[in-house]
N, CA, C and O atoms as a MOPAC input file, in Angstrom:
PM7 MOZYME 1SCF
protein

 N    -22.62400 1   -10.73900 1    26.19500 1
 C    -21.70300 1   -10.24400 1    25.18900 1
 C    -22.50600 1    -9.47900 1    24.13400 1
 O    -23.55300 1    -9.94100 1    23.68200 1
 N    -22.01200 1    -8.33100 1    23.75900 1
 C    -22.67900 1    -7.49200 1    22.77100 1
 C    -22.67500 1    -8.18900 1    21.41500 1
 O    -21.71900 1    -8.88900 1    21.08100 1
 N    -23.72300 1    -8.00600 1    20.64000 1
 C    -23.82800 1    -8.63600 1    19.32400 1
 C    -22.71000 1    -8.22700 1    18.38700 1
 O    -22.25100 1    -9.03600 1    17.58100 1
 N    -22.26000 1    -6.96300 1    18.48000 1
 C    -21.17600 1    -6.49500 1    17.60900 1
 C    -19.86200 1    -7.18800 1    17.96500 1
 O    -19.07900 1    -7.53200 1    17.08000 1
 N    -19.62200 1    -7.39000 1    19.24700 1
 C    -18.42200 1    -8.10600 1    19.66900 1
 C    -18.49600 1    -9.55800 1    19.21800 1
 O    -17.50200 1   -10.13800 1    18.78100 1
 N    -19.67900 1   -10.13300 1    19.33000 1
 C    -19.85400 1   -11.53300 1    18.95400 1
 C    -19.53000 1   -11.74600 1    17.47900 1
 O    -19.17200 1   -12.85800 1    17.08900 1
 N    -19.64500 1   -10.72700 1    16.66600 1
 C    -19.33100 1   -10.85500 1    15.24600 1
 C    -17.90800 1   -10.37300 1    14.94000 1
 O    -17.16300 1   -11.05400 1    14.23500 1
 N    -17.53700 1    -9.22500 1    15.45700 1
 C    -16.27700 1    -8.57800 1    15.09400 1
 C    -15.05200 1    -9.43900 1    15.40000 1
 O    -14.28200 1    -9.75700 1    14.49400 1
 N    -14.86600 1    -9.81200 1    16.64200 1
 C    -13.65700 1   -10.55000 1    17.03800 1
 C    -13.55500 1   -11.89900 1    16.31700 1
 O    -12.49200 1   -12.19900 1    15.77400 1
 N    -14.60700 1   -12.72500 1    16.28600 1
 C    -14.48700 1   -13.99800 1    15.56000 1
 C    -14.22900 1   -13.81400 1    14.06200 1
 O    -13.49200 1   -14.59500 1    13.46000 1
 N    -14.82600 1   -12.79300 1    13.46700 1
 C    -14.60700 1   -12.55500 1    12.03100 1
 C    -13.15300 1   -12.17900 1    11.76700 1
 O    -12.55900 1   -12.63300 1    10.78900 1
 N    -12.58200 1   -11.35200 1    12.63700 1
 C    -11.18500 1   -10.95600 1    12.47900 1
 C    -10.27300 1   -12.16600 1    12.68300 1
 O     -9.33600 1   -12.38000 1    11.91400 1
 N    -10.55200 1   -12.94900 1    13.71500 1
 C     -9.73200 1   -14.15300 1    13.97300 1
 C     -9.76400 1   -15.09800 1    12.77000 1
 O     -8.72600 1   -15.61900 1    12.36200 1
 N    -10.94100 1   -15.31700 1    12.20800 1
 C    -11.07200 1   -16.21500 1    11.05700 1
 C    -10.27900 1   -15.68700 1     9.86200 1
 O     -9.59000 1   -16.44900 1     9.18500 1
 N    -10.38000 1   -14.38200 1     9.60500 1
 C     -9.64700 1   -13.79100 1     8.48500 1
 C     -8.13300 1   -13.93400 1     8.69200 1
 O     -7.41600 1   -14.33700 1     7.77600 1
 N     -7.65500 1   -13.60800 1     9.88200 1
 C     -6.21900 1   -13.71200 1    10.15500 1
 C     -5.72700 1   -15.14300 1     9.98400 1
 O     -4.63800 1   -15.37600 1     9.45900 1
 N     -6.53600 1   -16.09700 1    10.43000 1
 C     -6.16500 1   -17.50800 1    10.26600 1
 C     -6.12500 1   -17.88800 1     8.78900 1
 O     -5.20900 1   -18.58200 1     8.34800 1
 N     -7.12500 1   -17.43000 1     8.02300 1
 C     -7.19700 1   -17.76100 1     6.59200 1
 C     -6.00900 1   -17.21800 1     5.80000 1
 O     -5.56300 1   -17.84500 1     4.83900 1
 N     -5.49900 1   -16.05700 1     6.20200 1
 C     -4.37700 1   -15.46600 1     5.46900 1
 C     -3.03400 1   -15.73300 1     6.13400 1
 O     -2.00600 1   -15.21400 1     5.69900 1
 N     -3.04300 1   -16.54500 1     7.19100 1
 C     -1.80100 1   -16.95900 1     7.83300 1
 C     -1.08000 1   -15.87200 1     8.61000 1
 O      0.15000 1   -15.84800 1     8.66100 1
 N     -1.84400 1   -14.97500 1     9.21300 1
 C     -1.24000 1   -13.90400 1     9.99800 1
 C     -1.43000 1   -14.15700 1    11.49200 1
 O     -2.32600 1   -14.90100 1    11.89000 1
 N     -0.58800 1   -13.53900 1    12.31600 1
 C     -0.75400 1   -13.67800 1    13.77400 1
 C     -2.11800 1   -13.14400 1    14.21600 1
 O     -2.70400 1   -12.28100 1    13.56100 1
 N     -2.59400 1   -13.65600 1    15.30300 1
 C     -3.91000 1   -13.28600 1    15.81100 1
 C     -3.85300 1   -11.96100 1    16.56200 1
 O     -4.17100 1   -11.89800 1    17.75000 1
 N     -3.44700 1   -10.90300 1    15.86300 1
 C     -3.39000 1    -9.55200 1    16.41600 1
 C     -3.90700 1    -8.58500 1    15.36100 1
 O     -3.53500 1    -8.67300 1    14.19100 1
 N     -4.77900 1    -7.65100 1    15.78700 1
 C     -5.30700 1    -6.67900 1    14.83800 1
 C     -5.84100 1    -5.46900 1    15.57200 1
 O     -6.29300 1    -5.55900 1    16.71300 1
 N     -5.78100 1    -4.34200 1    14.90000 1
 C     -6.40400 1    -3.11900 1    15.40200 1
 C     -7.20900 1    -2.51500 1    14.25500 1
 O     -6.73700 1    -2.45200 1    13.11900 1
 N     -8.41200 1    -2.07900 1    14.55800 1
 C     -9.27600 1    -1.42400 1    13.58400 1
 C     -9.36100 1     0.03500 1    13.96100 1
 O     -9.80800 1     0.36600 1    15.05900 1
 N     -8.93300 1     0.92700 1    13.05800 1
 C     -9.00200 1     2.35900 1    13.30500 1
 C    -10.29800 1     2.89900 1    12.73300 1
 O    -10.61100 1     2.67900 1    11.56300 1
 N    -11.04700 1     3.60500 1    13.56100 1
 C    -12.32800 1     4.17200 1    13.14500 1
 C    -12.40000 1     5.64700 1    13.49400 1
 O    -11.77500 1     6.10300 1    14.45200 1
 N    -13.15800 1     6.37700 1    12.71600 1
 C    -13.44100 1     7.76700 1    13.03400 1
 C    -14.43400 1     7.78100 1    14.19000 1
 O    -15.37100 1     6.98300 1    14.21900 1
 N    -14.23100 1     8.67300 1    15.12600 1
 C    -15.14000 1     8.76700 1    16.27300 1
 C    -16.53200 1     9.14800 1    15.81000 1
 O    -16.71100 1    10.06000 1    15.00300 1
 N    -17.50700 1     8.43600 1    16.33300 1
 C    -18.91100 1     8.74500 1    16.05300 1
 C    -19.73500 1     8.26000 1    17.23800 1
 O    -19.42600 1     7.23300 1    17.84100 1
 N    -20.76400 1     8.99200 1    17.55800 1
 C    -21.58900 1     8.61400 1    18.70600 1
 C    -22.29400 1     7.28700 1    18.48100 1
 O    -22.70700 1     6.64000 1    19.44300 1
 N    -22.43900 1     6.87200 1    17.23700 1
 C    -23.13100 1     5.61300 1    16.94500 1
 C    -22.24300 1     4.38400 1    17.15400 1
 O    -22.75000 1     3.26200 1    17.18100 1
 N    -20.93600 1     4.57200 1    17.30100 1
 C    -20.02600 1     3.44300 1    17.49400 1
 C    -20.01900 1     3.00100 1    18.95000 1
 O    -20.12700 1     3.83100 1    19.85200 1
 N    -19.89200 1     1.69800 1    19.18500 1
 C    -19.77400 1     1.20700 1    20.56400 1
 C    -18.41900 1     1.59300 1    21.14900 1
 O    -17.51600 1     2.00700 1    20.42200 1
 N    -18.28400 1     1.45800 1    22.45000 1
 C    -17.02500 1     1.81300 1    23.10500 1
 C    -15.91500 1     0.84700 1    22.67000 1
 O    -16.18000 1    -0.25200 1    22.18200 1
 N    -14.67200 1     1.28400 1    22.86100 1
 C    -13.51900 1     0.45300 1    22.51800 1
 C    -13.51500 1    -0.84700 1    23.31300 1
 O    -13.09200 1    -1.88500 1    22.80400 1
 N    -13.98000 1    -0.79700 1    24.54400 1
 C    -13.99900 1    -1.99500 1    25.39500 1
 C    -14.93700 1    -3.07300 1    24.85200 1
 O    -14.67400 1    -4.26500 1    25.00900 1
 N    -16.01300 1    -2.65800 1    24.22200 1
 C    -16.98100 1    -3.63200 1    23.70400 1
 C    -16.40800 1    -4.39600 1    22.50900 1
 O    -16.68800 1    -5.58200 1    22.33500 1
 N    -15.60900 1    -3.71600 1    21.69000 1
 C    -15.04300 1    -4.34600 1    20.48300 1
 C    -13.60600 1    -4.80000 1    20.72100 1
 O    -12.72000 1    -4.53100 1    19.90900 1
 N    -13.38500 1    -5.48000 1    21.82000 1
 C    -12.04700 1    -5.93100 1    22.19700 1
 C    -12.09900 1    -7.41800 1    22.53800 1
 O    -13.01500 1    -7.87600 1    23.22000 1
 N    -11.10600 1    -8.16500 1    22.05600 1
 C    -11.04600 1    -9.58500 1    22.39300 1
 C    -10.66100 1    -9.74400 1    23.86100 1
 O    -10.09400 1    -8.83600 1    24.46800 1
 N    -10.97200 1   -10.89200 1    24.41300 1
 C    -10.66600 1   -11.13200 1    25.82400 1
 C     -9.17000 1   -11.05700 1    26.10800 1
 O     -8.76400 1   -10.60100 1    27.17700 1
 N     -8.33600 1   -11.50900 1    25.14500 1
 C     -6.88800 1   -11.46900 1    25.35100 1
 C     -6.28100 1   -10.11000 1    25.00800 1
 O     -5.09300 1    -9.88400 1    25.23900 1
 N     -7.09800 1    -9.19900 1    24.45200 1
 C     -6.62700 1    -7.85300 1    24.12600 1
 C     -5.82600 1    -7.75800 1    22.84100 1
 O     -5.29400 1    -6.69200 1    22.53100 1
 N     -5.72500 1    -8.83800 1    22.09000 1
 C     -4.93900 1    -8.82200 1    20.85000 1
 C     -5.70800 1    -8.27600 1    19.65100 1
 O     -5.10600 1    -7.91700 1    18.63900 1
 N     -7.02200 1    -8.21100 1    19.75700 1
 C     -7.85700 1    -7.65800 1    18.69100 1
 C     -8.68300 1    -6.56300 1    19.33500 1
 O     -9.41500 1    -6.79800 1    20.29600 1
 N     -8.55200 1    -5.33900 1    18.78000 1
 C     -9.25400 1    -4.22200 1    19.39900 1
 C     -9.49100 1    -3.10100 1    18.40200 1
 O     -8.97400 1    -3.11400 1    17.28600 1
 N    -10.28500 1    -2.13400 1    18.83300 1
 C    -10.64000 1    -0.97100 1    18.03600 1
 C    -10.05200 1     0.25900 1    18.70900 1
 O    -10.03300 1     0.35300 1    19.93600 1
 N     -9.57200 1     1.19900 1    17.90600 1
 C     -9.13900 1     2.50200 1    18.40400 1
 C     -9.85600 1     3.56200 1    17.57500 1
 O     -9.92100 1     3.47600 1    16.34900 1
 N    -10.37900 1     4.53900 1    18.25200 1
 C    -11.04900 1     5.63400 1    17.56900 1
 C    -10.08400 1     6.79500 1    17.39600 1
 O     -9.35800 1     7.16200 1    18.31900 1
 N    -10.08800 1     7.37100 1    16.19100 1
 C     -9.25700 1     8.53100 1    15.91400 1
 C     -9.81100 1     9.71400 1    16.70000 1
 O    -11.01600 1     9.79300 1    16.93600 1
 N     -8.93800 1    10.63400 1    17.10500 1
 C     -9.42300 1    11.78300 1    17.86400 1
 C    -10.40400 1    12.61400 1    17.03800 1
 O    -10.28900 1    12.71700 1    15.81600 1
 N    -11.35600 1    13.19400 1    17.73100 1
 C    -12.32100 1    14.05600 1    17.04400 1
 C    -11.60400 1    15.32900 1    16.61900 1
 O    -10.91700 1    15.96900 1    17.41500 1
 N    -11.77700 1    15.68100 1    15.35900 1
 C    -11.23400 1    16.92700 1    14.84200 1
 C    -11.94700 1    17.23000 1    13.53900 1
 O    -12.71000 1    16.41100 1    13.02800 1
 N    -11.69300 1    18.40400 1    13.01400 1
 C    -12.41000 1    18.73300 1    11.77900 1
 C    -11.90000 1    17.85600 1    10.64800 1
 O    -10.72900 1    17.47800 1    10.62100 1
 N    -12.78500 1    17.53500 1     9.71600 1
 C    -12.50600 1    16.50300 1     8.71000 1
 C    -11.30100 1    16.80900 1     7.83100 1
 O    -10.72800 1    15.88900 1     7.24700 1
 N    -10.90100 1    18.06700 1     7.72000 1
 C     -9.74600 1    18.38500 1     6.86700 1
 C     -8.44700 1    17.85900 1     7.46000 1
 O     -7.43800 1    17.78500 1     6.75900 1
 N     -8.45100 1    17.48800 1     8.75200 1
 C     -7.24600 1    16.98700 1     9.38400 1
 C     -7.26100 1    15.47300 1     9.58600 1
 O     -6.32300 1    14.91100 1    10.15100 1
 N     -8.30000 1    14.83100 1     9.13700 1
 C     -8.37700 1    13.38000 1     9.29700 1
 C     -7.28000 1    12.72700 1     8.44900 1
 O     -7.03600 1    13.16800 1     7.32600 1
 N     -6.62400 1    11.70100 1     8.95500 1
 C     -5.53900 1    11.04800 1     8.20700 1
 C     -5.96200 1    10.55000 1     6.82900 1
 O     -5.18900 1    10.65500 1     5.87600 1
 N     -7.16000 1    10.01700 1     6.70600 1
 C     -7.56800 1     9.49800 1     5.39200 1
 C     -7.71300 1    10.63300 1     4.38500 1
 O     -7.41400 1    10.44700 1     3.20600 1
 N     -8.16700 1    11.80500 1     4.82800 1
 C     -8.26600 1    12.94300 1     3.91900 1
 C     -6.88300 1    13.39400 1     3.47200 1
 O     -6.70100 1    13.78900 1     2.32000 1
 N     -5.90000 1    13.33700 1     4.38000 1
 C     -4.53900 1    13.72200 1     4.02200 1
 C     -3.96200 1    12.73900 1     3.00900 1
 O     -3.27600 1    13.15300 1     2.07400 1
 N     -4.22600 1    11.45100 1     3.17800 1
 C     -3.76000 1    10.45100 1     2.20400 1
 C     -4.41500 1    10.70300 1     0.86000 1
 O     -3.75800 1    10.63100 1    -0.17900 1
 N     -5.71600 1    11.00100 1     0.87500 1
 C     -6.42000 1    11.28600 1    -0.37700 1
 C     -5.82000 1    12.51800 1    -1.05200 1
 O     -5.63100 1    12.52600 1    -2.26800 1
 N     -5.52300 1    13.54700 1    -0.27900 1
 C     -4.88600 1    14.73700 1    -0.84900 1
 C     -3.55300 1    14.37800 1    -1.49500 1
 O     -3.23900 1    14.86600 1    -2.58000 1
 N     -2.76900 1    13.52900 1    -0.83800 1
 C     -1.48100 1    13.11600 1    -1.39200 1
 C     -1.67300 1    12.39500 1    -2.72600 1
 O     -0.89400 1    12.59100 1    -3.65900 1
 N     -2.69800 1    11.57100 1    -2.81300 1
 C     -2.97600 1    10.85300 1    -4.06000 1
 C     -3.31700 1    11.84300 1    -5.17300 1
 O     -2.86700 1    11.68700 1    -6.30800 1
 N     -4.11300 1    12.86000 1    -4.84300 1
 C     -4.44000 1    13.88600 1    -5.84000 1
 C     -3.19000 1    14.63300 1    -6.29600 1
 O     -3.05300 1    14.94600 1    -7.47800 1
 N     -2.26800 1    14.92400 1    -5.35700 1
 C     -1.03000 1    15.61900 1    -5.72600 1
 C     -0.18000 1    14.75800 1    -6.65400 1
 O      0.37300 1    15.26100 1    -7.63200 1
 N     -0.07300 1    13.47200 1    -6.35700 1
 C      0.69200 1    12.55800 1    -7.20600 1
 C      0.04900 1    12.48100 1    -8.59300 1
 O      0.74700 1    12.50700 1    -9.60600 1
 N     -1.27700 1    12.38600 1    -8.63400 1
 C     -1.98500 1    12.33400 1    -9.90800 1
 C     -1.72000 1    13.60200 1   -10.72000 1
 O     -1.44900 1    13.53000 1   -11.91900 1
 N     -1.79700 1    14.74400 1   -10.07400 1
 C     -1.55600 1    16.01100 1   -10.77700 1
 C     -0.12100 1    16.07400 1   -11.30100 1
 O      0.11800 1    16.52700 1   -12.42000 1
 N      0.82900 1    15.61700 1   -10.48800 1
 C      2.23000 1    15.62900 1   -10.91900 1
 C      2.43800 1    14.68900 1   -12.10300 1
 O      3.09700 1    15.05500 1   -13.07600 1
 N      1.88000 1    13.47700 1   -12.02600 1
 C      2.06200 1    12.50300 1   -13.10200 1
 C      1.38600 1    12.98800 1   -14.38500 1
 O      1.91600 1    12.79400 1   -15.47900 1
 N      0.22400 1    13.61300 1   -14.25300 1
 C     -0.49800 1    14.12000 1   -15.41700 1
 C      0.30200 1    15.20200 1   -16.12900 1
 O      0.18400 1    15.36100 1   -17.34400 1
 N      1.11500 1    15.95000 1   -15.38500 1
 C      1.88500 1    17.03100 1   -15.98900 1
 C      3.13600 1    16.53100 1   -16.73000 1
 O      3.78200 1    17.30400 1   -17.43900 1
 N      3.47900 1    15.25000 1   -16.57200 1
 C      4.63500 1    14.68900 1   -17.28300 1
 C      4.23700 1    14.44800 1   -18.74200 1
 O      3.25600 1    13.76000 1   -19.02500 1
 N      5.00300 1    15.01700 1   -19.64800 1
 C      4.72800 1    14.83700 1   -21.07500 1
 C      5.09700 1    13.41600 1   -21.49200 1
 O      6.04800 1    12.83300 1   -20.97100 1
 N      4.33300 1    12.86400 1   -22.44000 1
 C      4.63100 1    11.51100 1   -22.91400 1
 C      6.02200 1    11.44700 1   -23.53600 1
 O      6.69200 1    10.41800 1   -23.45300 1
 N      6.45900 1    12.53900 1   -24.15900 1
 C      7.80100 1    12.54900 1   -24.75700 1
 C      8.88100 1    12.41800 1   -23.67900 1
 O      9.92800 1    11.81700 1   -23.92000 1
 N      8.63100 1    12.97400 1   -22.50500 1
 C      9.59500 1    12.84500 1   -21.40300 1
 C      9.68300 1    11.40100 1   -20.93900 1
 O     10.77700 1    10.88400 1   -20.71100 1
 N      8.52900 1    10.74600 1   -20.79900 1
 C      8.51700 1     9.34100 1   -20.37700 1
 C      9.22800 1     8.47500 1   -21.41300 1
 O     10.01700 1     7.59800 1   -21.05800 1
 N      8.94800 1     8.72100 1   -22.69600 1
 C      9.59600 1     7.94200 1   -23.75900 1
 C     11.11200 1     8.12300 1   -23.72600 1
 O     11.85900 1     7.15200 1   -23.84500 1
 N     11.56200 1     9.35600 1   -23.56700 1
 C     13.00300 1     9.62200 1   -23.52500 1
 C     13.64700 1     8.93800 1   -22.32800 1
 O     14.75700 1     8.41800 1   -22.43300 1
 N     12.96700 1     8.93400 1   -21.20600 1
 C     13.50800 1     8.29000 1   -20.00200 1
 C     13.69800 1     6.79900 1   -20.21600 1
 O     14.75700 1     6.25200 1   -19.91000 1
 N     12.66200 1     6.13400 1   -20.74600 1
 C     12.77300 1     4.69100 1   -20.99200 1
 C     13.82400 1     4.39600 1   -22.04600 1
 O     14.57200 1     3.42500 1   -21.92600 1
 N     13.88700 1     5.23300 1   -23.08600 1
 C     14.88200 1     5.01400 1   -24.13400 1
 C     16.28300 1     5.10100 1   -23.55300 1
 O     17.15500 1     4.30200 1   -23.89600 1
 N     16.50200 1     6.07800 1   -22.66800 1
 C     17.81900 1     6.23300 1   -22.05100 1
 C     18.15300 1     5.02800 1   -21.18300 1
 O     19.29300 1     4.56300 1   -21.18500 1
 N     17.19800 1     4.52800 1   -20.45700 1
 C     17.43000 1     3.36700 1   -19.59400 1
 C     17.73300 1     2.13200 1   -20.42300 1
 O     18.65500 1     1.37800 1   -20.11100 1
 N     16.95400 1     1.92500 1   -21.48300 1
 C     17.06700 1     0.70200 1   -22.26500 1
 C     18.29400 1     0.67700 1   -23.16800 1
 O     18.77800 1    -0.39800 1   -23.52100 1
 N     18.79600 1     1.83400 1   -23.54000 1
 C     19.93500 1     1.84900 1   -24.46300 1
 C     21.26200 1     2.05700 1   -23.75200 1
 O     22.31200 1     1.97300 1   -24.39000 1
 N     21.25100 1     2.32500 1   -22.46400 1
 C     22.48600 1     2.60300 1   -21.72500 1
 C     23.21700 1     1.30800 1   -21.40000 1
 O     22.74900 1     0.51800 1   -20.58100 1
 N     24.35600 1     1.08900 1   -22.03700 1
 C     25.14200 1    -0.12700 1   -21.79200 1
 C     25.77000 1    -0.09600 1   -20.40500 1
 O     26.21600 1    -1.12900 1   -19.90600 1
 N     25.81000 1     1.08100 1   -19.77500 1
 C     26.34200 1     1.18300 1   -18.43000 1
 C     25.44000 1     0.52700 1   -17.40000 1
 O     25.83200 1     0.36400 1   -16.24400 1
 N     24.24300 1     0.15100 1   -17.80300 1
 C     23.30700 1    -0.49500 1   -16.88500 1
 C     23.48200 1    -1.99800 1   -16.82000 1
 O     22.67600 1    -2.69200 1   -16.20100 1
 N     24.53300 1    -2.51200 1   -17.45700 1
 C     24.76700 1    -3.95000 1   -17.39000 1
 C     25.01200 1    -4.36100 1   -15.94600 1
 O     25.71700 1    -3.67100 1   -15.21000 1
 N     24.44300 1    -5.45700 1   -15.55000 1
 C     24.62700 1    -5.97200 1   -14.19700 1
 C     25.80300 1    -6.94200 1   -14.23500 1
 O     25.75400 1    -7.94000 1   -14.95400 1
 N     26.84600 1    -6.66800 1   -13.47900 1
 C     28.00500 1    -7.56200 1   -13.51400 1
 C     27.67400 1    -8.92000 1   -12.92700 1
 O     26.83700 1    -9.04600 1   -12.03300 1
 N     28.34400 1    -9.92800 1   -13.44700 1
 C     28.17700 1   -11.27000 1   -12.89500 1
 C     29.02100 1   -11.35500 1   -11.63800 1
 O     30.22600 1   -11.10400 1   -11.65600 1
 N     28.36500 1   -11.71400 1   -10.55300 1
 C     29.09700 1   -11.86600 1    -9.29600 1
 C     28.34000 1   -12.85300 1    -8.42600 1
 O     27.36900 1   -13.47000 1    -8.86500 1
 N     28.78700 1   -12.99300 1    -7.21200 1
 C     28.18300 1   -13.95700 1    -6.30400 1
 C     26.95900 1   -13.39800 1    -5.58900 1
 O     26.36000 1   -14.08500 1    -4.76200 1
 N     26.58800 1   -12.17700 1    -5.89300 1
 C     25.43000 1   -11.54600 1    -5.26000 1
 C     24.16000 1   -12.28500 1    -5.67600 1
 O     23.91600 1   -12.47800 1    -6.86700 1
 N     23.35000 1   -12.69700 1    -4.70000 1
 C     22.11800 1   -13.43300 1    -4.98900 1
 C     21.13300 1   -12.62400 1    -5.82200 1
 O     20.29100 1   -13.20600 1    -6.50600 1
 N     21.21900 1   -11.29400 1    -5.78200 1
 C     20.25800 1   -10.47500 1    -6.51300 1
 C     20.67200 1   -10.22300 1    -7.95900 1
 O     19.86300 1    -9.72300 1    -8.74000 1
 N     21.91200 1   -10.55400 1    -8.34300 1
 C     22.38700 1   -10.27900 1    -9.69900 1
 C     21.52200 1   -10.93500 1   -10.77700 1
 O     21.21200 1   -10.26800 1   -11.76400 1
 N     21.10800 1   -12.22300 1   -10.64600 1
 C     20.26000 1   -12.81600 1   -11.68600 1
 C     18.92000 1   -12.08700 1   -11.84000 1
 O     18.43500 1   -11.89800 1   -12.95500 1
 N     18.34100 1   -11.68800 1   -10.73700 1
 C     17.07600 1   -10.95900 1   -10.79400 1
 C     17.28200 1    -9.60400 1   -11.45100 1
 O     16.46400 1    -9.17900 1   -12.26800 1
 N     18.36100 1    -8.92600 1   -11.10600 1
 C     18.65400 1    -7.62900 1   -11.71100 1
 C     18.87100 1    -7.76400 1   -13.21300 1
 O     18.40100 1    -6.93000 1   -13.98700 1
 N     19.58000 1    -8.81200 1   -13.62900 1
 C     19.78600 1    -9.03900 1   -15.06400 1
 C     18.46100 1    -9.29300 1   -15.76900 1
 O     18.24200 1    -8.79400 1   -16.87300 1
 N     17.56500 1   -10.07000 1   -15.13700 1
 C     16.25700 1   -10.38500 1   -15.73300 1
 C     15.42000 1    -9.11400 1   -15.87200 1
 O     14.77500 1    -8.90800 1   -16.90100 1
 N     15.42500 1    -8.27000 1   -14.85700 1
 C     14.66500 1    -7.01200 1   -14.92500 1
 C     15.19200 1    -6.14100 1   -16.04700 1
 O     14.41400 1    -5.59500 1   -16.82800 1
 N     16.51100 1    -6.00600 1   -16.13600 1
 C     17.11800 1    -5.19500 1   -17.19000 1
 C     16.78400 1    -5.76500 1   -18.56600 1
 O     16.48000 1    -5.01400 1   -19.49300 1
 N     16.83900 1    -7.06900 1   -18.69900 1
 C     16.49400 1    -7.71400 1   -19.97400 1
 C     15.03400 1    -7.44400 1   -20.33900 1
 O     14.72800 1    -7.11600 1   -21.48500 1
 N     14.14100 1    -7.58000 1   -19.36900 1
 C     12.71600 1    -7.32000 1   -19.62100 1
 C     12.48100 1    -5.87000 1   -20.02200 1
 O     11.67600 1    -5.59700 1   -20.91300 1
 N     13.17900 1    -4.93400 1   -19.37200 1
 C     13.03300 1    -3.52400 1   -19.72700 1
 C     13.49700 1    -3.26900 1   -21.15200 1
 O     12.86700 1    -2.51000 1   -21.88700 1
 N     14.59500 1    -3.90000 1   -21.54100 1
 C     15.11000 1    -3.69900 1   -22.90100 1
 C     14.18100 1    -4.27800 1   -23.95600 1
 O     14.16300 1    -3.80300 1   -25.09200 1
 N     13.40600 1    -5.30200 1   -23.59600 1
 C     12.48800 1    -5.92900 1   -24.54600 1
 C     11.15600 1    -5.18800 1   -24.67100 1
 O     10.34600 1    -5.52200 1   -25.53600 1
 N     10.91600 1    -4.18500 1   -23.81800 1
 C      9.67100 1    -3.43200 1   -23.89600 1
 C      9.62700 1    -2.61800 1   -25.17800 1
 O     10.65000 1    -2.12000 1   -25.64800 1
 N      8.44300 1    -2.49100 1   -25.73300 1
 C      8.24400 1    -1.64700 1   -26.89600 1
 C      7.90500 1    -0.25300 1   -26.40400 1
 O      6.79000 1    -0.01100 1   -25.94200 1
 N      8.84900 1     0.65900 1   -26.49800 1
 C      8.63800 1     2.02600 1   -26.02700 1
 C      8.29300 1     2.96800 1   -27.16900 1
 O      8.42100 1     4.18400 1   -27.03100 1
 N      7.85900 1     2.42000 1   -28.29100 1
 C      7.54600 1     3.26600 1   -29.44100 1
 C      6.12900 1     3.79500 1   -29.39300 1
 O      5.80800 1     4.74500 1   -30.10600 1
 N      5.26600 1     3.20600 1   -28.57100 1
 C      3.87100 1     3.64400 1   -28.48400 1
 C      3.71600 1     4.89000 1   -27.63900 1
 O      4.67800 1     5.39500 1   -27.05900 1
 N      2.48300 1     5.37800 1   -27.57900 1
 C      2.18000 1     6.56100 1   -26.76500 1
 C      2.04800 1     6.16500 1   -25.30000 1
 O      1.54900 1     5.08700 1   -24.97800 1
 N      2.49500 1     7.03600 1   -24.43300 1
 C      2.36100 1     6.82400 1   -22.99600 1
 C      1.17600 1     7.60500 1   -22.46200 1
 O      0.89400 1     7.54900 1   -21.26500 1
 N      0.47700 1     8.33200 1   -23.31900 1
 C     -0.56400 1     9.27100 1   -22.99700 1
 C     -1.46400 1     8.93300 1   -21.94200 1
 O     -2.37000 1     9.70600 1   -21.63200 1

């Protein structure tokens, strides 16, 4: 048995057991000549295994696309003026139409608590 397999599969099994998850996992890796084959990093039952992402230029790698999305969200959020955020919260907190009716819905108490907590927030500070 390869040394990497001897560590990888038992470590994954132990982690899954510790967090109370089923004994199934897949590790996605970028293809590299230094990585062992998928067969080497596979449990005997096939429930824990490695899959290599297809080779392609780095601008198309999924993690780079996620990172780009994070940058876009950051740029969008940065462009929101603090006065806009303050006005939005003020409108939410002062709108009596947001009252949650009392009914048999199990989520109504939670909705009332969230609305109450929002109304108790101090929105007078800077959101900068």
